[in-house]
């Protein structure tokens, strides 16, 4: 039986304010609060809540329907402040048991391409946040914009995750189909789910385009196309941003009506739904895929050139991660929050100069150079603050501190695993003891004492 795996990403851009060269050293707050509140409120109202309500309705109507989400940490922070109803709805949906939450870099950044320890901390931080909110530790990773390389896959596997999502790009697959489970060539135990580019983009990019040859797209035709895939193929992975439902494709296009009609047609064709973890547990890998160079779901090239394709972007990127190791020992909450926000990949995308079929909203920036100048001003102030606090540490001392932190982290994880093991052992012992313990006998009822004969009444 062919399986459909449906997944949505939830991330929110952190908008930076206009920051001048003369602000460096005097102003340490970098964000446009008004625009951040306005944008997340708008998206929550016009996309997230209508889309989640529709998905929740689908869950309630069909116990076989499954869906997965991943959230960035910076996105969750914005939702907590300005649209908590979105997180409450996700928690409500989670109670159904038909939803899976994945993990991704907390910052929605590019640390996987720059600093191994920063990437690990980013993923671990997000996993803890997901577990706090939804009660289960994620088992599957989704990197920012599905960025993947063989080395990233190996690192994710070393962290104990069993699967990862990435792009089913033609230049990587060649003649192979994305409709199978693959594995990382450097870590065979890490399974890979590859996005079906065409079926995903039919919904997220083309659905309301009247010039598209496939317009209008109806649910029965969409499901028929999936069912028509070769019988041997295992899974069709449909991955997109949640904002595609309502923002990229306006609600007036009836995108949600299309979505809600899918389960009924899928059932008619004998198709089933599954979360990424269920797919990974159900299917064996058919083989490894080789991805020596970076892969993503952005632009025609499906690489990282939209973030790192020109000299400005690379200069900003290298300067940011030049202090990454020092941030690993940082304790200042404000500094660490700024680190998360400045890592976000959209900061580098605003600097792109490459032509693209996807329009980029640069916000306050007039162009790529304007975005670069503003970001570098902020970065100059940020790095100055880092050096003020941690600049006096030489490289050897820093390396020793990082080694100590790493060892402490491993020890804490080991102790946590041991506590879980002992608790499970104690629970089994108590259960076994309860079964062996004989039922307590009820105490025999005490006999009432015999009444004494009453003395005869005296005669008068």
mmCIF file of C-alpha atoms in Angstrom, residues 34-372:
data_model
loop_
_atom_site.group_PDB
_atom_site.id
_atom_site.type_symbol
_atom_site.label_atom_id
_atom_site.label_comp_id
_atom_site.label_asym_id
_atom_site.label_seq_id
_atom_site.Cartn_x
_atom_site.Cartn_y
_atom_site.Cartn_z
ATOM 1 C CA UNK A 34 6.416 46.731 15.334
ATOM 2 C CA UNK A 35 7.101 44.783 12.136
ATOM 3 C CA UNK A 36 7.692 41.540 14.006
ATOM 4 C CA UNK A 37 4.340 41.817 15.780
ATOM 5 C CA UNK A 38 2.507 42.950 12.657
ATOM 6 C CA UNK A 39 3.834 40.181 10.435
ATOM 7 C CA UNK A 40 3.319 37.256 12.825
ATOM 8 C CA UNK A 41 -0.165 38.478 13.723
ATOM 9 C CA UNK A 42 -1.083 38.732 10.042
ATOM 10 C CA UNK A 43 0.286 35.293 9.177
ATOM 11 C CA UNK A 44 -1.400 33.694 12.188
ATOM 12 C CA UNK A 45 -4.754 35.184 11.205
ATOM 13 C CA UNK A 46 -4.573 34.578 7.455
ATOM 14 C CA UNK A 47 -2.658 31.306 7.353
ATOM 15 C CA UNK A 48 -1.674 29.426 10.493
ATOM 16 C CA UNK A 49 -5.008 29.353 12.321
ATOM 17 C CA UNK A 50 -7.248 28.645 9.284
ATOM 18 C CA UNK A 51 -4.811 25.970 8.072
ATOM 19 C CA UNK A 52 -4.470 24.317 11.487
ATOM 20 C CA UNK A 53 -8.234 24.373 11.996
ATOM 21 C CA UNK A 54 -8.649 22.612 8.639
ATOM 22 C CA UNK A 55 -5.998 20.023 9.498
ATOM 23 C CA UNK A 56 -7.569 19.445 12.918
ATOM 24 C CA UNK A 57 -10.925 18.922 11.239
ATOM 25 C CA UNK A 58 -9.291 16.340 8.952
ATOM 26 C CA UNK A 59 -7.787 14.568 11.971
ATOM 27 C CA UNK A 60 -11.144 14.407 13.732
ATOM 28 C CA UNK A 61 -12.906 13.171 10.605
ATOM 29 C CA UNK A 62 -10.421 10.417 9.718
ATOM 30 C CA UNK A 63 -8.375 8.490 12.333
ATOM 31 C CA UNK A 64 -6.084 7.313 9.520
ATOM 32 C CA UNK A 65 -5.016 10.820 8.553
ATOM 33 C CA UNK A 66 -1.530 11.811 9.808
ATOM 34 C CA UNK A 67 0.510 15.007 9.573
ATOM 35 C CA UNK A 68 3.884 16.258 10.818
ATOM 36 C CA UNK A 69 5.242 19.680 11.760
ATOM 37 C CA UNK A 70 8.534 21.249 12.668
ATOM 38 C CA UNK A 71 8.905 24.665 14.281
ATOM 39 C CA UNK A 72 11.939 26.881 14.588
ATOM 40 C CA UNK A 73 12.768 28.197 18.038
ATOM 41 C CA UNK A 74 12.815 31.824 16.910
ATOM 42 C CA UNK A 75 9.400 31.243 15.334
ATOM 43 C CA UNK A 76 8.046 29.770 18.556
ATOM 44 C CA UNK A 77 9.278 32.788 20.496
ATOM 45 C CA UNK A 78 7.336 35.090 18.179
ATOM 46 C CA UNK A 79 4.225 32.924 18.480
ATOM 47 C CA UNK A 80 4.467 32.898 22.277
ATOM 48 C CA UNK A 81 4.587 36.683 22.356
ATOM 49 C CA UNK A 82 2.091 37.605 19.652
ATOM 50 C CA UNK A 83 0.020 34.568 18.606
ATOM 51 C CA UNK A 84 -0.104 31.974 21.429
ATOM 52 C CA UNK A 85 -3.320 30.556 19.971
ATOM 53 C CA UNK A 86 -1.229 28.864 17.270
ATOM 54 C CA UNK A 87 0.799 26.899 19.816
ATOM 55 C CA UNK A 88 -2.351 26.078 21.792
ATOM 56 C CA UNK A 89 -3.950 24.673 18.647
ATOM 57 C CA UNK A 90 -0.885 22.545 17.942
ATOM 58 C CA UNK A 91 -0.986 21.186 21.498
ATOM 59 C CA UNK A 92 -4.665 20.378 21.051
ATOM 60 C CA UNK A 93 -3.935 18.546 17.783
ATOM 61 C CA UNK A 94 -1.098 16.662 19.454
ATOM 62 C CA UNK A 95 -3.564 14.944 21.798
ATOM 63 C CA UNK A 96 -5.008 13.034 18.834
ATOM 64 C CA UNK A 97 -1.890 10.861 18.438
ATOM 65 C CA UNK A 98 -2.025 11.551 14.690
ATOM 66 C CA UNK A 99 0.594 14.322 14.702
ATOM 67 C CA UNK A 100 4.377 14.142 14.882
ATOM 68 C CA UNK A 101 6.710 17.010 15.741
ATOM 69 C CA UNK A 102 10.188 17.002 14.236
ATOM 70 C CA UNK A 103 13.185 19.028 15.330
ATOM 71 C CA UNK A 104 15.312 21.540 13.427
ATOM 72 C CA UNK A 105 17.919 24.198 14.263
ATOM 73 C CA UNK A 106 16.491 26.522 16.911
ATOM 74 C CA UNK A 107 17.773 29.566 15.042
ATOM 75 C CA UNK A 108 16.687 28.359 11.580
ATOM 76 C CA UNK A 109 20.291 29.092 10.702
ATOM 77 C CA UNK A 110 23.129 27.653 8.627
ATOM 78 C CA UNK A 111 25.338 26.337 11.431
ATOM 79 C CA UNK A 112 25.412 22.896 9.826
ATOM 80 C CA UNK A 113 27.587 24.398 7.087
ATOM 81 C CA UNK A 114 29.940 26.187 9.462
ATOM 82 C CA UNK A 115 30.328 24.882 13.002
ATOM 83 C CA UNK A 116 29.589 21.338 14.139
ATOM 84 C CA UNK A 117 29.180 22.117 17.834
ATOM 85 C CA UNK A 118 26.905 25.105 17.150
ATOM 86 C CA UNK A 119 24.736 22.940 14.916
ATOM 87 C CA UNK A 120 24.503 20.243 17.577
ATOM 88 C CA UNK A 121 23.566 22.774 20.258
ATOM 89 C CA UNK A 122 20.961 24.333 17.944
ATOM 90 C CA UNK A 123 19.299 20.977 17.271
ATOM 91 C CA UNK A 124 19.461 19.856 20.907
ATOM 92 C CA UNK A 125 18.003 23.133 22.148
ATOM 93 C CA UNK A 126 15.064 22.812 19.769
ATOM 94 C CA UNK A 127 14.476 19.159 20.666
ATOM 95 C CA UNK A 128 14.169 20.067 24.327
ATOM 96 C CA UNK A 129 11.703 22.815 23.490
ATOM 97 C CA UNK A 130 9.557 20.424 21.438
ATOM 98 C CA UNK A 131 9.615 17.859 24.237
ATOM 99 C CA UNK A 132 8.546 20.519 26.755
ATOM 100 C CA UNK A 133 5.607 21.623 24.607
ATOM 101 C CA UNK A 134 4.418 18.319 23.174
ATOM 102 C CA UNK A 135 5.649 15.686 25.584
ATOM 103 C CA UNK A 136 7.780 13.586 23.263
ATOM 104 C CA UNK A 137 11.401 13.805 22.187
ATOM 105 C CA UNK A 138 11.710 14.196 18.384
ATOM 106 C CA UNK A 139 13.240 11.302 16.462
ATOM 107 C CA UNK A 140 13.534 12.959 13.050
ATOM 108 C CA UNK A 141 15.472 16.077 12.005
ATOM 109 C CA UNK A 142 14.564 18.656 9.429
ATOM 110 C CA UNK A 143 17.405 21.106 8.771
ATOM 111 C CA UNK A 144 16.718 24.733 7.788
ATOM 112 C CA UNK A 145 15.290 24.764 4.237
ATOM 113 C CA UNK A 146 16.006 20.999 4.051
ATOM 114 C CA UNK A 147 19.761 21.717 3.797
ATOM 115 C CA UNK A 148 21.682 18.452 3.678
ATOM 116 C CA UNK A 149 25.144 17.067 2.952
ATOM 117 C CA UNK A 150 26.693 13.693 3.709
ATOM 118 C CA UNK A 151 28.594 15.259 6.620
ATOM 119 C CA UNK A 152 25.444 16.819 8.091
ATOM 120 C CA UNK A 153 23.692 13.465 7.842
ATOM 121 C CA UNK A 154 26.555 11.749 9.661
ATOM 122 C CA UNK A 155 26.445 14.352 12.409
ATOM 123 C CA UNK A 156 22.673 13.997 12.843
ATOM 124 C CA UNK A 157 23.096 10.218 13.081
ATOM 125 C CA UNK A 158 25.801 10.628 15.746
ATOM 126 C CA UNK A 159 23.291 12.602 17.823
ATOM 127 C CA UNK A 160 20.988 9.591 17.967
ATOM 128 C CA UNK A 161 18.283 10.575 15.482
ATOM 129 C CA UNK A 162 16.880 7.905 13.193
ATOM 130 C CA UNK A 163 15.821 9.969 10.192
ATOM 131 C CA UNK A 164 16.131 13.232 8.309
ATOM 132 C CA UNK A 165 14.153 15.095 5.663
ATOM 133 C CA UNK A 166 15.720 16.589 2.554
ATOM 134 C CA UNK A 167 15.048 17.471 -1.068
ATOM 135 C CA UNK A 168 14.418 14.946 -3.826
ATOM 136 C CA UNK A 169 16.481 16.976 -6.284
ATOM 137 C CA UNK A 170 16.955 15.594 -9.785
ATOM 138 C CA UNK A 171 20.690 16.321 -9.899
ATOM 139 C CA UNK A 172 21.178 14.161 -6.798
ATOM 140 C CA UNK A 173 18.776 11.332 -7.618
ATOM 141 C CA UNK A 174 19.452 11.043 -11.333
ATOM 142 C CA UNK A 175 17.310 8.137 -12.554
ATOM 143 C CA UNK A 176 16.195 7.219 -9.018
ATOM 144 C CA UNK A 177 12.732 8.018 -7.657
ATOM 145 C CA UNK A 178 12.129 10.110 -4.513
ATOM 146 C CA UNK A 179 9.358 7.643 -3.605
ATOM 147 C CA UNK A 180 11.624 5.354 -1.600
ATOM 148 C CA UNK A 181 13.387 5.528 1.753
ATOM 149 C CA UNK A 182 17.142 6.043 1.378
ATOM 150 C CA UNK A 183 19.999 6.347 3.867
ATOM 151 C CA UNK A 184 23.020 8.560 4.481
ATOM 152 C CA UNK A 185 26.085 7.139 2.764
ATOM 153 C CA UNK A 186 28.299 8.037 5.753
ATOM 154 C CA UNK A 187 25.840 6.732 8.370
ATOM 155 C CA UNK A 188 23.676 3.865 7.042
ATOM 156 C CA UNK A 189 21.495 3.881 10.165
ATOM 157 C CA UNK A 190 20.161 7.375 9.307
ATOM 158 C CA UNK A 191 17.223 7.053 6.940
ATOM 159 C CA UNK A 192 16.369 9.854 4.514
ATOM 160 C CA UNK A 193 12.931 10.946 3.312
ATOM 161 C CA UNK A 194 13.090 12.906 0.057
ATOM 162 C CA UNK A 195 10.555 15.550 -0.864
ATOM 163 C CA UNK A 196 8.604 15.036 -4.083
ATOM 164 C CA UNK A 197 9.404 18.369 -5.714
ATOM 165 C CA UNK A 198 6.573 18.465 -8.254
ATOM 166 C CA UNK A 199 3.730 17.252 -6.041
ATOM 167 C CA UNK A 200 4.798 19.555 -3.199
ATOM 168 C CA UNK A 201 5.225 22.629 -5.403
ATOM 169 C CA UNK A 202 1.916 21.977 -7.169
ATOM 170 C CA UNK A 203 0.276 22.920 -3.871
ATOM 171 C CA UNK A 204 2.720 25.379 -2.321
ATOM 172 C CA UNK A 205 3.789 27.370 -5.408
ATOM 173 C CA UNK A 206 1.414 26.804 -8.323
ATOM 174 C CA UNK A 207 -2.041 26.057 -6.949
ATOM 175 C CA UNK A 208 -3.599 29.487 -7.587
ATOM 176 C CA UNK A 209 -1.588 30.343 -10.721
ATOM 177 C CA UNK A 210 -4.110 30.620 -13.564
ATOM 178 C CA UNK A 211 -1.308 30.546 -16.142
ATOM 179 C CA UNK A 212 -0.134 27.142 -14.923
ATOM 180 C CA UNK A 213 -1.036 24.325 -17.291
ATOM 181 C CA UNK A 214 -2.264 22.225 -14.363
ATOM 182 C CA UNK A 215 -4.745 24.896 -13.205
ATOM 183 C CA UNK A 216 -7.243 24.283 -11.707
ATOM 184 C CA UNK A 217 -5.945 21.449 -9.562
ATOM 185 C CA UNK A 218 -8.623 19.250 -8.000
ATOM 186 C CA UNK A 219 -8.167 16.799 -5.150
ATOM 187 C CA UNK A 220 -9.279 13.747 -7.150
ATOM 188 C CA UNK A 221 -6.752 14.430 -9.923
ATOM 189 C CA UNK A 222 -3.979 15.033 -7.400
ATOM 190 C CA UNK A 223 -4.637 11.730 -5.640
ATOM 191 C CA UNK A 224 -4.993 9.928 -8.968
ATOM 192 C CA UNK A 225 -1.514 11.133 -9.938
ATOM 193 C CA UNK A 226 -0.117 9.704 -6.703
ATOM 194 C CA UNK A 227 -1.973 6.406 -7.138
ATOM 195 C CA UNK A 228 -0.663 6.140 -10.715
ATOM 196 C CA UNK A 229 2.953 5.960 -9.509
ATOM 197 C CA UNK A 230 4.549 2.517 -9.995
ATOM 198 C CA UNK A 231 3.198 -0.010 -7.529
ATOM 199 C CA UNK A 232 6.678 -0.804 -6.205
ATOM 200 C CA UNK A 233 7.207 2.753 -4.948
ATOM 201 C CA UNK A 234 6.823 3.132 -1.195
ATOM 202 C CA UNK A 235 6.095 6.668 -0.069
ATOM 203 C CA UNK A 236 5.226 10.077 -1.494
ATOM 204 C CA UNK A 237 6.654 12.878 0.665
ATOM 205 C CA UNK A 238 4.778 16.170 0.406
ATOM 206 C CA UNK A 239 6.700 18.839 2.311
ATOM 207 C CA UNK A 240 6.040 22.593 2.421
ATOM 208 C CA UNK A 241 5.801 25.668 4.629
ATOM 209 C CA UNK A 242 2.518 26.012 6.498
ATOM 210 C CA UNK A 243 2.308 29.618 5.265
ATOM 211 C CA UNK A 244 1.770 28.208 1.761
ATOM 212 C CA UNK A 245 -1.807 27.666 2.948
ATOM 213 C CA UNK A 246 -3.163 31.189 3.118
ATOM 214 C CA UNK A 247 -0.165 33.367 2.198
ATOM 215 C CA UNK A 248 1.544 31.914 -0.879
ATOM 216 C CA UNK A 249 -1.812 30.453 -1.897
ATOM 217 C CA UNK A 250 -4.590 32.780 -0.652
ATOM 218 C CA UNK A 251 -7.589 31.339 1.142
ATOM 219 C CA UNK A 252 -9.770 32.704 -1.683
ATOM 220 C CA UNK A 253 -8.197 30.095 -3.973
ATOM 221 C CA UNK A 254 -10.038 27.387 -1.956
ATOM 222 C CA UNK A 255 -6.727 25.809 -1.013
ATOM 223 C CA UNK A 256 -8.180 24.537 2.265
ATOM 224 C CA UNK A 257 -11.179 22.944 0.545
ATOM 225 C CA UNK A 258 -8.710 21.149 -1.714
ATOM 226 C CA UNK A 259 -6.720 19.969 1.299
ATOM 227 C CA UNK A 260 -9.763 18.704 3.202
ATOM 228 C CA UNK A 261 -10.897 16.662 0.203
ATOM 229 C CA UNK A 262 -7.635 14.690 -0.044
ATOM 230 C CA UNK A 263 -8.229 11.994 2.643
ATOM 231 C CA UNK A 264 -11.504 10.762 1.167
ATOM 232 C CA UNK A 265 -10.033 10.370 -2.324
ATOM 233 C CA UNK A 266 -6.899 8.758 -0.868
ATOM 234 C CA UNK A 267 -9.048 6.171 0.909
ATOM 235 C CA UNK A 268 -10.847 5.379 -2.339
ATOM 236 C CA UNK A 269 -7.502 4.637 -3.975
ATOM 237 C CA UNK A 270 -6.197 2.548 -1.091
ATOM 238 C CA UNK A 271 -3.565 5.068 -0.049
ATOM 239 C CA UNK A 272 -2.592 5.544 3.582
ATOM 240 C CA UNK A 273 -1.084 8.409 5.573
ATOM 241 C CA UNK A 274 1.927 8.191 7.885
ATOM 242 C CA UNK A 275 4.221 10.450 9.864
ATOM 243 C CA UNK A 276 7.963 10.516 9.084
ATOM 244 C CA UNK A 277 8.783 8.243 12.043
ATOM 245 C CA UNK A 278 6.158 5.748 10.952
ATOM 246 C CA UNK A 279 7.565 5.718 7.421
ATOM 247 C CA UNK A 280 11.088 5.182 8.753
ATOM 248 C CA UNK A 281 9.929 2.312 10.975
ATOM 249 C CA UNK A 282 7.851 0.701 8.232
ATOM 250 C CA UNK A 283 10.203 0.751 5.235
ATOM 251 C CA UNK A 284 13.749 -0.435 4.781
ATOM 252 C CA UNK A 285 16.217 1.754 2.909
ATOM 253 C CA UNK A 286 16.718 0.834 -0.737
ATOM 254 C CA UNK A 287 20.236 2.282 -0.698
ATOM 255 C CA UNK A 288 22.444 5.254 0.059
ATOM 256 C CA UNK A 289 22.424 8.581 -1.753
ATOM 257 C CA UNK A 290 25.592 10.624 -2.212
ATOM 258 C CA UNK A 291 25.368 14.335 -1.421
ATOM 259 C CA UNK A 292 28.919 15.716 -1.211
ATOM 260 C CA UNK A 293 27.735 19.273 -1.925
ATOM 261 C CA UNK A 294 24.981 21.153 -0.131
ATOM 262 C CA UNK A 295 21.383 20.413 -1.072
ATOM 263 C CA UNK A 296 18.276 22.472 -0.207
ATOM 264 C CA UNK A 297 14.700 23.020 -1.364
ATOM 265 C CA UNK A 298 15.294 26.609 -2.573
ATOM 266 C CA UNK A 299 15.516 27.891 -6.173
ATOM 267 C CA UNK A 300 16.108 25.886 -9.326
ATOM 268 C CA UNK A 301 19.642 24.892 -8.305
ATOM 269 C CA UNK A 302 18.460 23.317 -5.019
ATOM 270 C CA UNK A 303 21.705 24.350 -3.322
ATOM 271 C CA UNK A 304 22.858 27.024 -0.850
ATOM 272 C CA UNK A 305 23.708 29.747 -3.360
ATOM 273 C CA UNK A 306 20.722 31.862 -2.331
ATOM 274 C CA UNK A 307 22.402 32.364 1.080
ATOM 275 C CA UNK A 308 26.100 32.067 0.242
ATOM 276 C CA UNK A 309 26.328 32.778 -3.475
ATOM 277 C CA UNK A 310 28.121 36.130 -3.445
ATOM 278 C CA UNK A 311 31.085 37.687 -1.678
ATOM 279 C CA UNK A 312 28.944 39.844 0.629
ATOM 280 C CA UNK A 313 27.044 36.839 1.931
ATOM 281 C CA UNK A 314 30.163 34.798 2.493
ATOM 282 C CA UNK A 315 31.886 37.659 4.297
ATOM 283 C CA UNK A 316 28.919 38.149 6.627
ATOM 284 C CA UNK A 317 28.616 34.390 7.168
ATOM 285 C CA UNK A 318 32.301 33.918 7.981
ATOM 286 C CA UNK A 319 32.367 36.899 10.302
ATOM 287 C CA UNK A 320 29.302 35.666 12.196
ATOM 288 C CA UNK A 321 30.697 32.183 12.761
ATOM 289 C CA UNK A 322 34.174 33.491 13.621
ATOM 290 C CA UNK A 323 32.844 33.879 17.195
ATOM 291 C CA UNK A 324 30.790 30.665 17.239
ATOM 292 C CA UNK A 325 33.130 28.812 19.600
ATOM 293 C CA UNK A 326 33.074 31.664 22.096
ATOM 294 C CA UNK A 327 29.266 31.626 22.085
ATOM 295 C CA UNK A 328 29.389 27.967 23.135
ATOM 296 C CA UNK A 329 30.676 29.062 26.549
ATOM 297 C CA UNK A 330 28.401 32.119 26.826
ATOM 298 C CA UNK A 331 25.925 32.357 29.696
ATOM 299 C CA UNK A 332 24.415 35.782 28.973
ATOM 300 C CA UNK A 333 20.741 35.154 27.951
ATOM 301 C CA UNK A 334 20.485 38.381 25.954
ATOM 302 C CA UNK A 335 23.667 37.622 24.021
ATOM 303 C CA UNK A 336 22.526 34.069 23.275
ATOM 304 C CA UNK A 337 19.147 35.299 22.043
ATOM 305 C CA UNK A 338 20.850 37.758 19.707
ATOM 306 C CA UNK A 339 23.058 34.890 18.497
ATOM 307 C CA UNK A 340 19.953 32.853 17.617
ATOM 308 C CA UNK A 341 18.310 35.731 15.774
ATOM 309 C CA UNK A 342 21.425 36.780 13.842
ATOM 310 C CA UNK A 343 21.996 33.208 12.644
ATOM 311 C CA UNK A 344 18.566 33.029 10.960
ATOM 312 C CA UNK A 345 19.066 32.226 7.277
ATOM 313 C CA UNK A 346 16.794 35.003 6.003
ATOM 314 C CA UNK A 347 19.436 37.561 7.048
ATOM 315 C CA UNK A 348 21.711 36.133 4.348
ATOM 316 C CA UNK A 349 18.955 35.610 1.805
ATOM 317 C CA UNK A 350 18.196 39.340 1.813
ATOM 318 C CA UNK A 351 21.756 39.859 0.494
ATOM 319 C CA UNK A 352 21.345 37.639 -2.565
ATOM 320 C CA UNK A 353 22.050 39.042 -6.022
ATOM 321 C CA UNK A 354 21.132 35.950 -8.013
ATOM 322 C CA UNK A 355 18.095 35.991 -10.309
ATOM 323 C CA UNK A 356 15.286 33.792 -9.056
ATOM 324 C CA UNK A 357 11.813 32.671 -10.029
ATOM 325 C CA UNK A 358 10.785 33.311 -6.426
ATOM 326 C CA UNK A 359 10.216 36.924 -5.428
ATOM 327 C CA UNK A 360 12.075 37.978 -2.280
ATOM 328 C CA UNK A 361 10.507 40.525 0.046
ATOM 329 C CA UNK A 362 13.524 42.407 1.413
ATOM 330 C CA UNK A 363 11.442 44.432 3.861
ATOM 331 C CA UNK A 364 13.202 47.675 4.812
ATOM 332 C CA UNK A 365 16.113 47.069 2.443
ATOM 333 C CA UNK A 366 16.498 48.759 -0.927
ATOM 334 C CA UNK A 367 18.624 45.921 -2.240
ATOM 335 C CA UNK A 368 21.290 43.338 -1.471
ATOM 336 C CA UNK A 369 24.013 45.846 -0.572
ATOM 337 C CA UNK A 370 21.662 47.736 1.749
ATOM 338 C CA UNK A 371 20.825 44.460 3.540
ATOM 339 C CA UNK A 372 24.522 43.614 3.798
#
